[in-house]
CSV table of C-alpha atoms in Angstrom, one decimal:
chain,number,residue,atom,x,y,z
A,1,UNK,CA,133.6,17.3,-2.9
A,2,UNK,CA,131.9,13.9,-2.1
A,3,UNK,CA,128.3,13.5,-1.9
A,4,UNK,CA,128.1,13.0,2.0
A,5,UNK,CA,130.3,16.2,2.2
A,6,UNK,CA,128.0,18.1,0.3
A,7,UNK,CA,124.6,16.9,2.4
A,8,UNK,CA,127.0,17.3,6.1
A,9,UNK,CA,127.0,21.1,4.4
A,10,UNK,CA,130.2,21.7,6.8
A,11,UNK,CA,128.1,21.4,10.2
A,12,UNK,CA,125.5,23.9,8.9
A,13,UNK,CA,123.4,20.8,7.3
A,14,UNK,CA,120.4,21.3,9.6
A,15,UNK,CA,120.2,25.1,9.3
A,16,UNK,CA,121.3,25.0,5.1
A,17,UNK,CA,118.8,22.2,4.6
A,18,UNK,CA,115.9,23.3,7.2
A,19,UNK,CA,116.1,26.7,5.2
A,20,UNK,CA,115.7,24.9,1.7
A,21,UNK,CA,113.2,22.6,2.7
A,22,UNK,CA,110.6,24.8,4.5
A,23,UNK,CA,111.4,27.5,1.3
A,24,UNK,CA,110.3,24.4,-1.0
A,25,UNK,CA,107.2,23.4,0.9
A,26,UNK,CA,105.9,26.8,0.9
A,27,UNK,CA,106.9,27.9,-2.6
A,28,UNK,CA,105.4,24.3,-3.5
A,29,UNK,CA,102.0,25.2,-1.7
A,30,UNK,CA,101.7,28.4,-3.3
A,31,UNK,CA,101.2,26.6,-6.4
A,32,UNK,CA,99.1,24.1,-5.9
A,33,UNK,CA,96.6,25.7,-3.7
A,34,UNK,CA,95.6,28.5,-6.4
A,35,UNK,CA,95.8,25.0,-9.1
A,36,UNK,CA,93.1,23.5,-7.0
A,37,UNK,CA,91.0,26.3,-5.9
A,38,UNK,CA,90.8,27.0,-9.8
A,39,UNK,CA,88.8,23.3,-10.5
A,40,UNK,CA,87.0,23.4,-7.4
A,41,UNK,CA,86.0,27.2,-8.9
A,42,UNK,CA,85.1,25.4,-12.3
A,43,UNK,CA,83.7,22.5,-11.4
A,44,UNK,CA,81.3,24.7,-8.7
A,45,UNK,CA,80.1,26.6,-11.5
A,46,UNK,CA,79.5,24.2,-14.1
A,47,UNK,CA,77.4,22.1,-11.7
A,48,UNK,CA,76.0,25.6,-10.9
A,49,UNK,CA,75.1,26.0,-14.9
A,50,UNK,CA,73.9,23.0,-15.5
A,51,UNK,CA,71.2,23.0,-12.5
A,52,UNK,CA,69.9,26.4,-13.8
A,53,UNK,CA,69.4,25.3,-17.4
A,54,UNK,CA,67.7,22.1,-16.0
A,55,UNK,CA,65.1,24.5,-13.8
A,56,UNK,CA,64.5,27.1,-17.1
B,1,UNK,CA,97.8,50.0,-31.1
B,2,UNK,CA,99.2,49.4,-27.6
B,3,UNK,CA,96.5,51.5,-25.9
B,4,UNK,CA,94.0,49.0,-27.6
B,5,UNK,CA,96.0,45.9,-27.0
B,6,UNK,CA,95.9,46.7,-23.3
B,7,UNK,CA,92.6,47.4,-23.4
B,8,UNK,CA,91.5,44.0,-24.4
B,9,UNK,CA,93.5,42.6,-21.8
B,10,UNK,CA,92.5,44.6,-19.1
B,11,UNK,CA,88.9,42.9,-20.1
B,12,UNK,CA,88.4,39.9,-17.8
B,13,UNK,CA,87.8,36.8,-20.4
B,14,UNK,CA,90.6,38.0,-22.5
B,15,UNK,CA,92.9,38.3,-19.6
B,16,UNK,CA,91.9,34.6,-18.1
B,17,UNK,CA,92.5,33.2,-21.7
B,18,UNK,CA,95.7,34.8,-22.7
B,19,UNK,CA,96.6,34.5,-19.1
B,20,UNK,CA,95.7,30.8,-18.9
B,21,UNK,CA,97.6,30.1,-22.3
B,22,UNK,CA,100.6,32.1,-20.8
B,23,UNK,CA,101.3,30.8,-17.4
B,24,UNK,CA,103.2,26.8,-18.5
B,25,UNK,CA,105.8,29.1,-20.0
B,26,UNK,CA,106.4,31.6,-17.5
B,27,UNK,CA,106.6,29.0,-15.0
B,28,UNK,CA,108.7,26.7,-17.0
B,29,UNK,CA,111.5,29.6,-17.4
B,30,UNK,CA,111.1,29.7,-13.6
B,31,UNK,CA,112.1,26.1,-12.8
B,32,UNK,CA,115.2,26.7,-15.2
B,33,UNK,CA,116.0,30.0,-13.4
B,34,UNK,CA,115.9,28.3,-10.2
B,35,UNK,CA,117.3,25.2,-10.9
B,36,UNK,CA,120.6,26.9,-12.3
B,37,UNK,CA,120.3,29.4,-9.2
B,38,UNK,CA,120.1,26.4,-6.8
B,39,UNK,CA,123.1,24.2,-8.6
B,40,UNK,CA,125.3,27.6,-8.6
B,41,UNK,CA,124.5,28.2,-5.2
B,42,UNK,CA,124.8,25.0,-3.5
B,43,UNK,CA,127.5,23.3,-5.7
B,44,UNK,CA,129.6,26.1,-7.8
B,45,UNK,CA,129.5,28.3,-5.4
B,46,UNK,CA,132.5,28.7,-3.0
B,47,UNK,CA,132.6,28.5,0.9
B,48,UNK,CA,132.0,31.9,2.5
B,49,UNK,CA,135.7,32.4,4.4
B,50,UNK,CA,134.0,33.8,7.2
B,51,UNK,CA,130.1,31.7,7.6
B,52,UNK,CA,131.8,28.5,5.9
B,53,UNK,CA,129.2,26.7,4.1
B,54,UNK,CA,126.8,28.1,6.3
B,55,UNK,CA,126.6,31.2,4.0
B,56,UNK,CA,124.5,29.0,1.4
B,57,UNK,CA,121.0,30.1,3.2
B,58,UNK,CA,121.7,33.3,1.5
B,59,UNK,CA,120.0,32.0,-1.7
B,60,UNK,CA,116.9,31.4,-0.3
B,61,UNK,CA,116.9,34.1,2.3
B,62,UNK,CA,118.0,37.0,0.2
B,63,UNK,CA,115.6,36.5,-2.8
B,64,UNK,CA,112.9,36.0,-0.1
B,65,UNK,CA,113.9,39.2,1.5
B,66,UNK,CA,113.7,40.9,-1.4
B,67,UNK,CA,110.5,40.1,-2.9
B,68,UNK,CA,108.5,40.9,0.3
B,69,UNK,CA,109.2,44.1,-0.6
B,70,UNK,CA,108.8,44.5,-4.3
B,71,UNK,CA,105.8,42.7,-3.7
B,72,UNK,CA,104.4,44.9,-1.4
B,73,UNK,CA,105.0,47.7,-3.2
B,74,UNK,CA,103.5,46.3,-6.7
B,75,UNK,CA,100.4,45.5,-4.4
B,76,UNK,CA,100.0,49.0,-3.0
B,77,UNK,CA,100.6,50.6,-6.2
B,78,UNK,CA,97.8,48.3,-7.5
B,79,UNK,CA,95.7,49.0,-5.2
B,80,UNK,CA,96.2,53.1,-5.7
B,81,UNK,CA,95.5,52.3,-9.5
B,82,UNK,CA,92.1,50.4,-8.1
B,83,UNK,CA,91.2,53.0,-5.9
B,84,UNK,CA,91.2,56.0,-8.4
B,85,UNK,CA,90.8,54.6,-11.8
B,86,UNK,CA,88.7,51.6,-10.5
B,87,UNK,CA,90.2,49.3,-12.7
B,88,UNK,CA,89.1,46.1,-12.0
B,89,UNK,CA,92.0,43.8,-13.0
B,90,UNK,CA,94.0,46.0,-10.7
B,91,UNK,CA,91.8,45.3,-7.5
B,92,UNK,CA,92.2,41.7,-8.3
B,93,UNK,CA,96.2,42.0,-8.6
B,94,UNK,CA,95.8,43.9,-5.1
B,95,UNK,CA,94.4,40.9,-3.1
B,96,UNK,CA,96.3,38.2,-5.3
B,97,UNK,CA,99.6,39.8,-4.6
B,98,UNK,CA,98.8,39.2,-0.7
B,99,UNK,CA,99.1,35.4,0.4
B,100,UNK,CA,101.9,35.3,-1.9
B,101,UNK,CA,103.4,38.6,-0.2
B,102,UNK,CA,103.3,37.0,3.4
B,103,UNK,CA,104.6,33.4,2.3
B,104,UNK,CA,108.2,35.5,0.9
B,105,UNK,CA,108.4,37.7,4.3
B,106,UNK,CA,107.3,34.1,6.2
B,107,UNK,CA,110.3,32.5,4.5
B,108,UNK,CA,112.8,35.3,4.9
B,109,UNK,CA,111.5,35.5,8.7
B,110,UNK,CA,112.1,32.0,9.1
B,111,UNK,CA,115.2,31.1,6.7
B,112,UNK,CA,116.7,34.0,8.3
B,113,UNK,CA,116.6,33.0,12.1
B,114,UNK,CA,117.8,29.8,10.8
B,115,UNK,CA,120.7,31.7,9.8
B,116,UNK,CA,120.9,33.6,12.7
B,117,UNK,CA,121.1,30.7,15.2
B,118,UNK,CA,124.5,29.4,14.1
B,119,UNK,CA,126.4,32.7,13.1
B,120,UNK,CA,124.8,35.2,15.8
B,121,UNK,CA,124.0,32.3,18.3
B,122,UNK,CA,120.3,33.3,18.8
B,123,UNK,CA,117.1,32.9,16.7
B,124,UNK,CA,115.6,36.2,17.0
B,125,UNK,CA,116.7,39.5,18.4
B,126,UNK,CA,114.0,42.4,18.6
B,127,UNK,CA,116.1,44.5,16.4
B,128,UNK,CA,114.6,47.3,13.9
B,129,UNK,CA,114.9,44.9,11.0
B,130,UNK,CA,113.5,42.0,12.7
B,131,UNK,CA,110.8,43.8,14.1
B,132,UNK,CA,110.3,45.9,11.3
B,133,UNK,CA,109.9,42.4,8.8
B,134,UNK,CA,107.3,40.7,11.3
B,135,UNK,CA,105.2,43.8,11.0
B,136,UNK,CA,105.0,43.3,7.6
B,137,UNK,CA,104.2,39.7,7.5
B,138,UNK,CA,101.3,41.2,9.8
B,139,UNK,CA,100.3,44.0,7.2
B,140,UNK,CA,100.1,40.9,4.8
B,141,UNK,CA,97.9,38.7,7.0
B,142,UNK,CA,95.7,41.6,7.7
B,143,UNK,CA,95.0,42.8,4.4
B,144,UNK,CA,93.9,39.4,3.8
B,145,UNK,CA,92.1,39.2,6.9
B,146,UNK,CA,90.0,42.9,6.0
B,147,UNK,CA,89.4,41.6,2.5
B,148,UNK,CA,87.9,38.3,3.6
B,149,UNK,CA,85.6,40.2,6.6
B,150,UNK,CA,84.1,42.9,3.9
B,151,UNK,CA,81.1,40.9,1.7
B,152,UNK,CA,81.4,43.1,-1.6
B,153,UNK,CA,84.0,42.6,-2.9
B,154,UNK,CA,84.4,46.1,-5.0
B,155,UNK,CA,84.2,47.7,-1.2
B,156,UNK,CA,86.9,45.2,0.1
B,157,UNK,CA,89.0,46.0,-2.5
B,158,UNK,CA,89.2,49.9,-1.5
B,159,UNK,CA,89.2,49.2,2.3
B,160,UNK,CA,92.4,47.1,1.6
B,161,UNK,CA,93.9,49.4,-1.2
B,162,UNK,CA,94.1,52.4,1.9
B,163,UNK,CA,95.2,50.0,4.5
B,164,UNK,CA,97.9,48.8,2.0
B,165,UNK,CA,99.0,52.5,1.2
B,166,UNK,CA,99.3,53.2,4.8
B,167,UNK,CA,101.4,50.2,5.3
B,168,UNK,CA,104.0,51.9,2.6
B,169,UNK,CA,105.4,54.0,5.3
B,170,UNK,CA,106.8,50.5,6.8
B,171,UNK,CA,108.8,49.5,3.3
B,172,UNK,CA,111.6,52.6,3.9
B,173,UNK,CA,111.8,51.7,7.8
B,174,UNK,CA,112.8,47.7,6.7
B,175,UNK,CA,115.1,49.1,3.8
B,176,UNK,CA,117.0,51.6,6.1
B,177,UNK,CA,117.0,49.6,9.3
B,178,UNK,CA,120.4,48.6,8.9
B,179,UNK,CA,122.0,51.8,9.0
B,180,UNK,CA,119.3,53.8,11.1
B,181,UNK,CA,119.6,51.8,14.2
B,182,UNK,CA,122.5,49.6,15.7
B,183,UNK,CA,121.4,45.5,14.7
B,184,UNK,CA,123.1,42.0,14.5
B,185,UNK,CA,121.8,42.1,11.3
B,186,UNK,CA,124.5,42.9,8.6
B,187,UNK,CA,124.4,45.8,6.2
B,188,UNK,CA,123.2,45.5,2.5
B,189,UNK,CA,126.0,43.1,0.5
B,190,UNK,CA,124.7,43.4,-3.1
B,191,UNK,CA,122.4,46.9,-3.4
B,192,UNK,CA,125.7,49.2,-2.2
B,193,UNK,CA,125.8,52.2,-5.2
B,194,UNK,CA,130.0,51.3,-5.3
B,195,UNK,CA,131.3,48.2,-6.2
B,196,UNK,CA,129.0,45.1,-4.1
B,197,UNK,CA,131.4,43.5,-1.9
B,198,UNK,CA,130.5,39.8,-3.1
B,199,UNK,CA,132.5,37.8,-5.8
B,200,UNK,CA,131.1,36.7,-8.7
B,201,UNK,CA,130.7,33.1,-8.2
B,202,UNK,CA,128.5,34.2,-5.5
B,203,UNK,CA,126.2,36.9,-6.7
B,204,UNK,CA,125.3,35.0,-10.0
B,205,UNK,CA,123.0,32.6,-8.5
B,206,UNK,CA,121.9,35.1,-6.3
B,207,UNK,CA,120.2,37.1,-9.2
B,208,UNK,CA,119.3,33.9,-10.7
B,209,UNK,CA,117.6,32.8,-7.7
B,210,UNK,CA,115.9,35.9,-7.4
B,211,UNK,CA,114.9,36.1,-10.8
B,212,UNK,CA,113.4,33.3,-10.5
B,213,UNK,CA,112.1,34.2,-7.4
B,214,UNK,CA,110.6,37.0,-9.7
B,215,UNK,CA,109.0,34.9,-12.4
B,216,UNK,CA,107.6,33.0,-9.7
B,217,UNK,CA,105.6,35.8,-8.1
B,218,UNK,CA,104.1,36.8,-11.8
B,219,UNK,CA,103.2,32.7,-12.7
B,220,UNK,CA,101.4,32.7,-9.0
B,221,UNK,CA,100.3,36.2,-8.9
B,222,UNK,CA,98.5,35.4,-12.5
B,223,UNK,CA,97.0,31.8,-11.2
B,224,UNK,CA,95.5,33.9,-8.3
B,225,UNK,CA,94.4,36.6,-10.5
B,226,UNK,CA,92.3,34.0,-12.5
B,227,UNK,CA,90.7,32.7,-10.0
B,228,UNK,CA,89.8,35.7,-8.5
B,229,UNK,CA,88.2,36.8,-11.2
B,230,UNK,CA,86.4,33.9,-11.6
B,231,UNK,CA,84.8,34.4,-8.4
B,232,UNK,CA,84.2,37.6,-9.1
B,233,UNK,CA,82.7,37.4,-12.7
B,234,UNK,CA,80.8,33.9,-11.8
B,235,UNK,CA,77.5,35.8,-13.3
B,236,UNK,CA,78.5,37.2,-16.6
B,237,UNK,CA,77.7,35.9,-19.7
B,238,UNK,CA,81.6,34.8,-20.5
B,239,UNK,CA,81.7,32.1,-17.3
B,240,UNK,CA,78.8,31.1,-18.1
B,241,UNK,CA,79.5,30.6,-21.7
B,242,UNK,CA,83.1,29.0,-21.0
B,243,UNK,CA,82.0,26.3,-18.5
B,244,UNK,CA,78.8,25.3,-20.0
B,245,UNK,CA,81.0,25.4,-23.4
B,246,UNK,CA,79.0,27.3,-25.8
């Protein structure tokens, strides 16, 4: 099987790869959208901490 | 011994820690899982005699398929546990389980019209499992929905843990679909109690892929989880303690 084959997926290329590619976006958002709620979550609360000791 | 191991880790800085220290691993078995699901799949794997290599979308679709219902089910039973034992961690596994829920019936939804366009020649059909799939993309999206309306949290997490039990009944309808009612969509392949009707070559990276697909849901499922908990814990002496790092 030769490399062009295997992308032309036998005429179903748009419909194998459309299926792959929106499965990889989302799976790939899934992951980084809890990864960056979690440092805006720290990063909120350590400026959070630090202006309380500074009023006590 | 057990009892008290998961008692510590039902407490909420124990669980963020070991959680935190546990996750790289878990997610790094995924990416193998998948990796050899997707190169069996796409590459070792045969043409289908009948779709061609059409038949490929099954490794993204099935999996998908599949965990929008495992998932649902580990989020209602969560959300039971919540609701009598009031266990927080389990509230928290209730709503985390959600977003990731609706993103696996999205992609089966949307990988399987894709399949459906070239081997039924239409992208949707409003047959029982068709139907019966979008409603549960819309149980996801409106647990999420109740959860973000209700401002305490510990009430949110009931008024979601009902809704979700109610929303059970819909699991059996999806699973049975295929034989209840007359449907384009084809009968179960790999899940028959006799002999599945798929070779080998086939059905390995199928239960790699949703293996993965498995592994995937915990490493998410456990991300979400933390942060949820961070939210919810932002007072106690622990957050405090870990980001001011005393």
């Amino acid at each position: 099987m030769s490399l062009a084959e295997f992308f032309h997926m036998g005429g179903y290329a748009f419909y194998v790869w459309g299926s792959y590619g929106i499965a990889f976006i989302v799976l790939l958002l899934n992951l980084f959208l809890p990864q960056y709620q979690h440092r805006q979550q720290l990063r909120k609360l350590t400026r959070r901490h630090k202006q309380m000791e500074q009023n006590t | 011994m057990i009892m008290k191991f998961l008692h510590k880790l039902a407490s909420p800085p124990h669980f963020y820690r070991l959680v935190g220290r546990l996750i790289p691993w878990l997610g790094g078995l995924c990416l193998l899982l998948l990796l050899a699901g997707l190169y069996g799949g796409l590459v070792l794997a045969p043409a289908d005699y009948q779709q061609g290599e059409g038949f490929r979308i099954i490794y993204v679709h099935v999996p998908s398929a599949w965990m929008s219902l495992f998932i649902y089910m580990v989020m209602a039973g969560a959300g039971a546990i919540g609701l009598i034992w009031r266990i927080k961690l389990a509230e928290v596994m209730t709503i985390s389980s959600a977003p990731i829920g609706a993103a696996f019936t999205f992609l089966a939804l949307v990988t399987g019209s894709l399949w459906g366009k070239p081997m039924w020649g239409t992208y949707w059909v409003w047959d029982a499992r068709l139907t019966s799939e979008l409603i549960l993309l819309f149980l996801y999206l409106g647990i999420m929905a109740l959860y973000g309306a209700i401002e305490d949290k510990r009430t949110a997490s009931r008024a979601i843990a009902i809704l979700a039990l109610v929303g059970v009944v819909n699991i059996p309808i999806i699973h049975y679909s295929v034989e209840w009612w007359n449907t384009l969509h084809q009968g179960p392949t790999v899940t028959k109690f006799d002999k599945p009707s798929i070779h080998l070559s086939m059905l390995i990276p199928l239960l790699l892929m949703a293996v993965g697909f498995k592994l995937y849901y915990v490493v998410t499922l456990l991300m979400r989880a933390r942060n949820e908990l961070l939210v919810r814990e932002r007072n106690s002496r622990w957050v405090a303690e870990m980001v001011t790092g005393k």
